[in-house]
Short mmCIF file of C-alpha atoms in Angstrom, two decimals:
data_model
loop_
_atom_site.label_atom_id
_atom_site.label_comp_id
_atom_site.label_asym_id
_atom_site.label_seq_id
_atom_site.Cartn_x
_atom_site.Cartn_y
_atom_site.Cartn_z
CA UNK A 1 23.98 7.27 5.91
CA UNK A 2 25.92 4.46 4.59
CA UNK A 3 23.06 1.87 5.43
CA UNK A 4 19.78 1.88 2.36
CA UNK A 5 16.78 2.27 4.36
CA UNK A 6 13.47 0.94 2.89
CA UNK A 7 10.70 3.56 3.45
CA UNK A 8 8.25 0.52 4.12
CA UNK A 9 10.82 -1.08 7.02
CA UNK A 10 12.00 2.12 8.53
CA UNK A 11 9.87 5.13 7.62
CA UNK A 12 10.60 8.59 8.49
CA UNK A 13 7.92 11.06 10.01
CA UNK A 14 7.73 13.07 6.37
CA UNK A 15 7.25 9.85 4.79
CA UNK A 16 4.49 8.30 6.93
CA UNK A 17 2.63 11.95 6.62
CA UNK A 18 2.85 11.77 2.41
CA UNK A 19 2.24 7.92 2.48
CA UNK A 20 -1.26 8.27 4.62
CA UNK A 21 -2.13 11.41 2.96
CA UNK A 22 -1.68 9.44 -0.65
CA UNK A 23 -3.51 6.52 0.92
CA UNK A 24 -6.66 8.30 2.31
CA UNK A 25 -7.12 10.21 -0.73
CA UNK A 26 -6.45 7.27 -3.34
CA UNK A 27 -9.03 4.92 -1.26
CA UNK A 28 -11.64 8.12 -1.23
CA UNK A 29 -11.20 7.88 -4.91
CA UNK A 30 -11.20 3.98 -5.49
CA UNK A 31 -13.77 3.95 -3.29
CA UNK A 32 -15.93 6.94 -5.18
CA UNK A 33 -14.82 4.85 -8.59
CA UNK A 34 -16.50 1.62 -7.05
CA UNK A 35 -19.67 2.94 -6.09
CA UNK A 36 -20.36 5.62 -8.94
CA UNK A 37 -19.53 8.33 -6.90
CA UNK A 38 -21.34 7.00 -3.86
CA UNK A 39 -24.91 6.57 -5.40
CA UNK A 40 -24.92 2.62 -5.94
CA UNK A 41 -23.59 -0.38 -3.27
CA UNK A 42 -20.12 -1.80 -4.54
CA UNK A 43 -20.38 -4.44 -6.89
CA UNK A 44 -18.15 -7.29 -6.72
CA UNK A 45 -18.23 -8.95 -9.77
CA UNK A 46 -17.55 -5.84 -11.55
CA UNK A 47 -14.97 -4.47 -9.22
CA UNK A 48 -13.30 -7.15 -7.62
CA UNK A 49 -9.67 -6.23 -8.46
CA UNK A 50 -10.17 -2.36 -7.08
CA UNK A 51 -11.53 -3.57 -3.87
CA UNK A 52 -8.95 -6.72 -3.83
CA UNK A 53 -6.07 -3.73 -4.67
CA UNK A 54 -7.56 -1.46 -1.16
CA UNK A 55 -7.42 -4.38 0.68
CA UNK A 56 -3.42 -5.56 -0.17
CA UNK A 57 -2.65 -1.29 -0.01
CA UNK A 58 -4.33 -1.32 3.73
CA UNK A 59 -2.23 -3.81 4.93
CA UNK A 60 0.70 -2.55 3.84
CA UNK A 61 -0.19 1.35 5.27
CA UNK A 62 -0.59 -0.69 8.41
CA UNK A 63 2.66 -1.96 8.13
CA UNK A 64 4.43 1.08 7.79
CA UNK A 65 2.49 2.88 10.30
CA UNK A 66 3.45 -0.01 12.69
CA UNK A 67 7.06 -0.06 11.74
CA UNK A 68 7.66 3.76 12.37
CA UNK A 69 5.52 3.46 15.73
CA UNK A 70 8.23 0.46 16.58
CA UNK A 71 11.05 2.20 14.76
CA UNK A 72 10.34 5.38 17.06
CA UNK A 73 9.92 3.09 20.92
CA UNK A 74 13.65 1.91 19.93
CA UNK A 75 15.07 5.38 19.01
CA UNK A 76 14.11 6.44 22.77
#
């Protein structure tokens, strides 16, 4: 493998598992951290970075998942 591969442009199936998995379970947390564990509606003034930072991290997860779903139609 001569050619660098970016794990965002051409993800592997091992790499899309441990990216979602990380994902889910950082925007479980973010989101837990934002809303005192669930028991209060998100604040905005207070947390506007967090919920600005699970926004930006969403699109990219959508990226990738795209990419390897594209990646994978032109291995076939």
């Amino acid at each position: 493998m001569n050619q660098k591969t970016n794990w965002v442009q051409n993800p592997t199936k091992t790499q899309l598992c441990i990216s979602l998995t990380a994902y889910i379970i950082s925007l479980i947390i973010g989101i837990a951290a934002m809303t005192d564990f669930f028991r209060e509606p998100i604040d905005l003034k207070v947390n506007m970075v967090l919920l600005f930072l699970n926004i930006v991290v969403t699109f990219t997860m959508i990226k990738v998942v795209r990419n390897y779903y594209k990646n994978l139609k032109n291995r076939k």
